[in-house]
Structure formats: C-alpha cells, structure tokens
Coordinates of C-alpha atoms in Angstrom, one line a residue:
X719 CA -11.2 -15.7 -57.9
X720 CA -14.3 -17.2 -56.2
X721 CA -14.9 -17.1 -52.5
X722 CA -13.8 -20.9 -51.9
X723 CA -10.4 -19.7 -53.3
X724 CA -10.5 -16.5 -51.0
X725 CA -11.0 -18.4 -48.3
X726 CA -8.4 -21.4 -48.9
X727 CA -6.0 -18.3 -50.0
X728 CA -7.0 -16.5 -46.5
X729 CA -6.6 -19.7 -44.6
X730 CA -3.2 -20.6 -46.0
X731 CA -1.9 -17.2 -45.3
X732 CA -3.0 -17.9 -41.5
X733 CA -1.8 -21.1 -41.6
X734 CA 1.5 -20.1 -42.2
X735 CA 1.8 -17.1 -39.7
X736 CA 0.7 -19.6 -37.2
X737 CA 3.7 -21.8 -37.8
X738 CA 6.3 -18.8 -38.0
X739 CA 4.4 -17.4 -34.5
X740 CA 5.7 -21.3 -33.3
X741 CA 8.9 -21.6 -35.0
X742 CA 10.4 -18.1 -35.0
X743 CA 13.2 -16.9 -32.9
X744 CA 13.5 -14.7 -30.0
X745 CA 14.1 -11.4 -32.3
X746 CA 11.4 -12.0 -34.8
X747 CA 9.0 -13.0 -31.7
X748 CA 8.9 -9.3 -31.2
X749 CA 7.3 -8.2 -34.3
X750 CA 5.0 -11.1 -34.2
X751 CA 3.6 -9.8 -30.6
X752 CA 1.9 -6.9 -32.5
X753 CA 0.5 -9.0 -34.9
X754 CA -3.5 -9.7 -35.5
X755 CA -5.0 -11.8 -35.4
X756 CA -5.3 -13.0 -31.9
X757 CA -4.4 -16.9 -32.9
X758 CA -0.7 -15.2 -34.1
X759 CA -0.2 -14.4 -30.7
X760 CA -1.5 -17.0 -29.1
X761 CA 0.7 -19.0 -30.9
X762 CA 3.8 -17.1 -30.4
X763 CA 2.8 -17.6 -26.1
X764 CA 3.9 -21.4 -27.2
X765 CA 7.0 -21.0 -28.9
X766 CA 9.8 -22.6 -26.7
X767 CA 12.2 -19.2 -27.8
X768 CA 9.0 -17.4 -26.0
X769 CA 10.2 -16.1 -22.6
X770 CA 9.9 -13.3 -19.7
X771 CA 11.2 -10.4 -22.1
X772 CA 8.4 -10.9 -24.6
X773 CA 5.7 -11.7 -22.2
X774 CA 6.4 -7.9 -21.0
X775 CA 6.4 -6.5 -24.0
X776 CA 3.0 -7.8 -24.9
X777 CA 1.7 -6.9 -21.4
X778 CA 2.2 -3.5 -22.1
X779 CA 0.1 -3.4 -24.8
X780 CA -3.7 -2.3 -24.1
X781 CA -6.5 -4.0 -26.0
X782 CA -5.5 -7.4 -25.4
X783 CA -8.3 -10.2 -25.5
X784 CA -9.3 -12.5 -22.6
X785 CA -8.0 -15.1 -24.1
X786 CA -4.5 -13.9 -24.1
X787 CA -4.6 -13.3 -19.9
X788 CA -5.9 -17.5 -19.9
X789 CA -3.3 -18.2 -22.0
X790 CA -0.8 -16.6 -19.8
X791 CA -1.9 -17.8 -16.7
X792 CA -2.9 -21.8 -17.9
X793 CA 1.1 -21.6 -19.0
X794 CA 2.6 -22.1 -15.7
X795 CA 6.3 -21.8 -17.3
X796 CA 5.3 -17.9 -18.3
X797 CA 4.1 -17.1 -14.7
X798 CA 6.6 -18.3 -12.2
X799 CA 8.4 -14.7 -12.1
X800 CA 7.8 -11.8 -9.7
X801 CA 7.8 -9.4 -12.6
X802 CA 5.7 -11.2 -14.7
X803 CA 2.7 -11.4 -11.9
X804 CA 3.6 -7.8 -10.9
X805 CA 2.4 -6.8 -15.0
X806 CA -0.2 -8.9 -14.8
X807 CA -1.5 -7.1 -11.1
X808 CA -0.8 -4.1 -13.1
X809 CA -2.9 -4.5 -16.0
X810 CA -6.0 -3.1 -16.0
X811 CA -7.3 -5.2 -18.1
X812 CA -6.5 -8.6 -16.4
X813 CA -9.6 -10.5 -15.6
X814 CA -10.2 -9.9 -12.3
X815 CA -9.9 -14.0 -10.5
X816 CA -6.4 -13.9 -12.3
X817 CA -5.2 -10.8 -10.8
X818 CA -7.0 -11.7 -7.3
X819 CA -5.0 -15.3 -7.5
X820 CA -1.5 -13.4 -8.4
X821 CA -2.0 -10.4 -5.9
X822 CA -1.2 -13.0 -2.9
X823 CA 1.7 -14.4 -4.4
X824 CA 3.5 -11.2 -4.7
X825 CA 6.0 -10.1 -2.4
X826 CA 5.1 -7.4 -0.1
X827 CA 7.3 -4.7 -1.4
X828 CA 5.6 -4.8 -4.9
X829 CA 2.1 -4.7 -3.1
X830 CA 2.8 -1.4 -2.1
X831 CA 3.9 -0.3 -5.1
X832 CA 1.0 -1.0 -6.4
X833 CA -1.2 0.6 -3.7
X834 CA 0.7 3.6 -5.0
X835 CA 0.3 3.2 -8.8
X836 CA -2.0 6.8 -10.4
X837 CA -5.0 4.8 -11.8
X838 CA -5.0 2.1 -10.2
X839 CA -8.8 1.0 -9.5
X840 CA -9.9 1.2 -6.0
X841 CA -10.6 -2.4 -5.8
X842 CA -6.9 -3.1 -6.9
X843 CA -5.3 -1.0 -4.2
X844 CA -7.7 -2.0 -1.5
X845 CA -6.8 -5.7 -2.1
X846 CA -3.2 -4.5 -2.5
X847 CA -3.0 -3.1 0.8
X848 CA -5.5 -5.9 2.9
X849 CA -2.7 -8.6 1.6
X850 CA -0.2 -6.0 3.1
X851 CA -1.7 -6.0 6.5
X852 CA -2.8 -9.1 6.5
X853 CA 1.4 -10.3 6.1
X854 CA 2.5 -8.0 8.3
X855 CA 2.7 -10.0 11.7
X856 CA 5.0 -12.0 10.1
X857 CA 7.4 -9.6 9.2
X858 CA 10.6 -8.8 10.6
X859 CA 11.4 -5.1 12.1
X860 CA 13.3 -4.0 9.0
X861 CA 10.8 -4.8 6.8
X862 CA 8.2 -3.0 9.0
X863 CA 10.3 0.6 9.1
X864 CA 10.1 -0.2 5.5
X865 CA 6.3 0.0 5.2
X866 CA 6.1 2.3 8.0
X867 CA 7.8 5.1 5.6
X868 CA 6.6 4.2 2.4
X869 CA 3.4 2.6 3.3
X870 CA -0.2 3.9 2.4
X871 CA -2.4 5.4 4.8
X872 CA -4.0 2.0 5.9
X873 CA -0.8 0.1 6.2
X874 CA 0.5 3.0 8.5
X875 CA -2.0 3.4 10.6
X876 CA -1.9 -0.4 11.0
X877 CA 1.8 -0.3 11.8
X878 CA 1.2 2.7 14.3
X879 CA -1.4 0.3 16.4
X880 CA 1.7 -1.6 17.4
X881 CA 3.3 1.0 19.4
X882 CA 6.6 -0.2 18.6
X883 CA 9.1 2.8 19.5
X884 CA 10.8 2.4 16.3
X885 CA 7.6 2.2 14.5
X886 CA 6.0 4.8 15.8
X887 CA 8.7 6.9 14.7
X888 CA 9.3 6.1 11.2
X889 CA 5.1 6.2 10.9
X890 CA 4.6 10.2 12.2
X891 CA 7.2 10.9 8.9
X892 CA 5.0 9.2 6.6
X893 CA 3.2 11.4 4.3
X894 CA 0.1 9.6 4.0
X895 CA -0.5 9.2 7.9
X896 CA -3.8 11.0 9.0
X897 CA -4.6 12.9 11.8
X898 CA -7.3 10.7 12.9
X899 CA -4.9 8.0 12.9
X900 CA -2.7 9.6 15.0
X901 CA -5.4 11.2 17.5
X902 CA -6.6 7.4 18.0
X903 CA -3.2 6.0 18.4
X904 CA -3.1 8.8 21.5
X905 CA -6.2 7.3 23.3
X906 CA -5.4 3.4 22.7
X907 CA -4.0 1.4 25.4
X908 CA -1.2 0.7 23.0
X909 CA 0.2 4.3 23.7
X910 CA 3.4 4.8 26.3
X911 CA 4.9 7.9 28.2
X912 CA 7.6 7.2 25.3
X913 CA 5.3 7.6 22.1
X914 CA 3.1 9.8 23.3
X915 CA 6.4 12.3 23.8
X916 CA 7.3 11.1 19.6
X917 CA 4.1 12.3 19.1
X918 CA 4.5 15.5 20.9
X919 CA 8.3 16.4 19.9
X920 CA 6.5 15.7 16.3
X921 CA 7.0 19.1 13.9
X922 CA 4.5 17.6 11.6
X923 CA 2.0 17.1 14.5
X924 CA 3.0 18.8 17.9
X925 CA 1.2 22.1 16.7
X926 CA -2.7 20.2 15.6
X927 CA -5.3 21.7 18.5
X928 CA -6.5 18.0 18.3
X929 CA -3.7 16.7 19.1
X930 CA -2.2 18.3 21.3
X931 CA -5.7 18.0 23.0
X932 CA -5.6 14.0 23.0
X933 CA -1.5 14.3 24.4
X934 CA -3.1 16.2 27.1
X935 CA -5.9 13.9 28.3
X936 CA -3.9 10.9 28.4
X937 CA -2.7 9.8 32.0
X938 CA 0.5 8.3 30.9
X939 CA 1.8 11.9 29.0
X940 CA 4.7 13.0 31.0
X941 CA 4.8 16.2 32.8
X942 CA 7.0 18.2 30.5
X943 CA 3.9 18.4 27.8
X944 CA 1.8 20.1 30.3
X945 CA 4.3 22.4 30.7
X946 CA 5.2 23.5 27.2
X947 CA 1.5 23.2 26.1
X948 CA -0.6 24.5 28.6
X949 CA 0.6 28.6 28.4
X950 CA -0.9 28.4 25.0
X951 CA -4.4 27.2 26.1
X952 CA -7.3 29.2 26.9
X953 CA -8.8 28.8 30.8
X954 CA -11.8 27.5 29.2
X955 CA -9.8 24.8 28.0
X956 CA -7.6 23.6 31.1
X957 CA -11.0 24.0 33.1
X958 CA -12.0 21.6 30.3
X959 CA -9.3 19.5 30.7
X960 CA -9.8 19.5 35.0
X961 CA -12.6 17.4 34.4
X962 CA -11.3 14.6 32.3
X963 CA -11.8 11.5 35.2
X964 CA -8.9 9.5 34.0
X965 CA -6.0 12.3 34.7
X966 CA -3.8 11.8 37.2
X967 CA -3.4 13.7 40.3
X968 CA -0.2 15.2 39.0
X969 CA -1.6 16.0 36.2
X970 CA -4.7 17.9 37.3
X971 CA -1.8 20.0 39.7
X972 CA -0.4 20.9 36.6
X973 CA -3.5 22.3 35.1
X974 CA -4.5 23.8 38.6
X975 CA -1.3 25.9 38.3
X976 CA -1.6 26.7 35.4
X977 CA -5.0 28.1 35.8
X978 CA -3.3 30.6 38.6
X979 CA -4.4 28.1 41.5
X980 CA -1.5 26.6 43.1
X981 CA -2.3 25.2 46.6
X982 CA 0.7 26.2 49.4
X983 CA 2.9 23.1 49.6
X984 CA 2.8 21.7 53.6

C-alpha cells in the first residue's frame, strides 16, 4: 500500500469517527469522550444527545487541549449550569480569561468552596475570595453567618469589620480567623461594649496577652474585664496601661486599684 492509500485509508477512518462522535447516543458518548484525537471530541461537544453529564465527565479528565475549554465556553447551551462553570473554575487547566469570566457568575457559596479547594493556585483562591467580598454588602444576614463560619481568613476578617453582634459571634468560631484580625477589630471604631465582651468571654481568644491587652485599652470595654483580667497582670503592665490617654476615668480607677492605690471615697 502506498502512502496516498495510507493516507485516504487514515482519513476515512477519521472521517467516520467524526460522524459517530455527531450521531451517537448518550451511552456511547461516553466512550467517545476518551477518544483521540482531539477532532473526536470536539465533535462529540456538538452532538445534540451531548449534555451536562458528559461535559463532567470530560472535565475531569487532565490533559485536555485549549481548544476543548473554547469549545466549551463558545457553546453557550453547555455553559448555562452552576455545576458546569464550577468544573470549569476548578480545572486547573482552564485558560485563565475563561475561568476569570465564569468565577463572577458563580454563586457565592461555591466561591468559597473553592477558596477551600487543596491545590488550588493562589491566583484562583485570591480571585475566589475578592468576588466573595466584593458581593457581600448585598447579602442578607443568613447568608453572612454562613460565610462568617465557613469563610476563609479574608472573608472573615471582612465580615468581622462590620461589627454586627451576630457576626461577630459566628466569626471568633471560625477556624481560619487570625489574631491580628481580631486584635484590629478591638481598636476600630466599629468595636462596642457588646463585642468587645464576645471577644473577651471568647475560649479561643480571652486567654492571647495581645488580646487581652487591646480589650484592656479600649475605652468602651466594660468594667467587668478589668476586673477578671487585671489580677493576672504584672504592675509593669497596669502602670503601662495608666498611661494609655484615651482610657476613661473609670477605667484608670480600676487599674489604680488594682495597682494597691485606691483613693478614700469623700
């Protein structure tokens, strides 16, 4: 056989899997999915029997060309889904402006799921989680104690800048709140007698120095902190603490006390 007849022979052969990848139903669509070369698939993305089911299954596979991801996004019929865009976020191997385009059209629950994903690229997770707080002004309170317990450590701390009681409560549980977070939440005007005391009745975070350091030099804690936390300090410390300008008088009484200095009452 010479090569023309190699060739025509080859070129049948493809020709032929290209119209079974068009014409074949949704069981043998499956098979086809794992078939090279890329024009099979490609074909198979516009077979009418081609839907949602398949489209996952080929996502999961690693390897796939570019041109598959443009196929897949330039058929708007294969896209409309939430699960579909949430594989294609997933992949790493989406083309970057297709997964940027998607990532905003997800809903805000699967955003942090994939903030949360092992492996996913830095770049992936820090979009992920700049969509999150970008939407979450919008949202209503449920939704908010959602991402306030399951949230990452950005979304958290960004939740914990509102000061909303509720918040503020569901955010000192979550495990990827960080101190810092918390110490700055302390010292912002955002803070009230009533979450500064969340933040002190807090077992994760009552007993950090830092902390309880911040509680302490705020005007608006409440009495009863300096009076559980003070027998613990050192002097050096509540003299420290007699100089911070912005305590109230009250306050600096407490720490005068507690330093043995209580003035006679008139």
């Amino acid at each position: 056989m010479n090569d023309s007849a190699k060739i025509a022979g080859i070129d049948q052969n493809l020709s032929h899997r290209l119209h079974h990848a068009l014409t074949a139903g949704k069981d043998e669509l499956f098979n086809i999915l794992h078939e090279q070369p890329v024009e099979v698939r490609l074909a198979a993305l516009r077979n009418p029997a081609f839907d949602e089911h398949h489209l996952l299954v080929l996502l999961k596979q690693r390897g796939l060309p570019e041109e598959i991801f443009s196929a897949i996004y330039a058929a708007k019929r294969l896209i409309e889904s939430g699960p579909i865009k949430f594989a294609l976020v997933c992949n790493p191997e989406t083309p970057a402006h297709i997964a940027a385009t998607l990532l905003t059209q997800l809903n805000i629950f699967d955003l942090v799921k994939i903030c949360l994903i092992p492996g996913i690229s830095p770049d992936q997770r820090m979009a992920a989680e700049r969509s999150i707080i970008q939407r979450l002004p919008s949202q209503p309170l449920g939704n908010k104690m959602t991402l306030a317990r399951r949230g990452t450590s950005a979304v958290v701390e960004s939740l914990l800048r509102e000061g909303v009681p509720p918040l503020v409560e569901a955010c000192l549980d979550n495990p990827h709140l960080k101190e810092g977070s918390v110490h700055q939440f302390i010292t912002a005007s955002t803070s009230t007698a009533e979450t500064i005391s969340m933040v002190a009745r807090s077992g994760r975070w009552k007993g950090r120095p830092n902390i309880r350091l911040a509680i302490l030099k705020n005007p608006r804690t409440p009495a009863v902190w300096y009076t559980l936390f003070l027998p613990s300090l050192p002097q050096s410390t509540i003299k420290d603490l007699l100089s911070v300008p912005r305590l109230t008088f009250a306050q600096k009484e407490l720490l005068r006390q507690a330093l043995g200095g209580r003035r006679p009452m008139a």
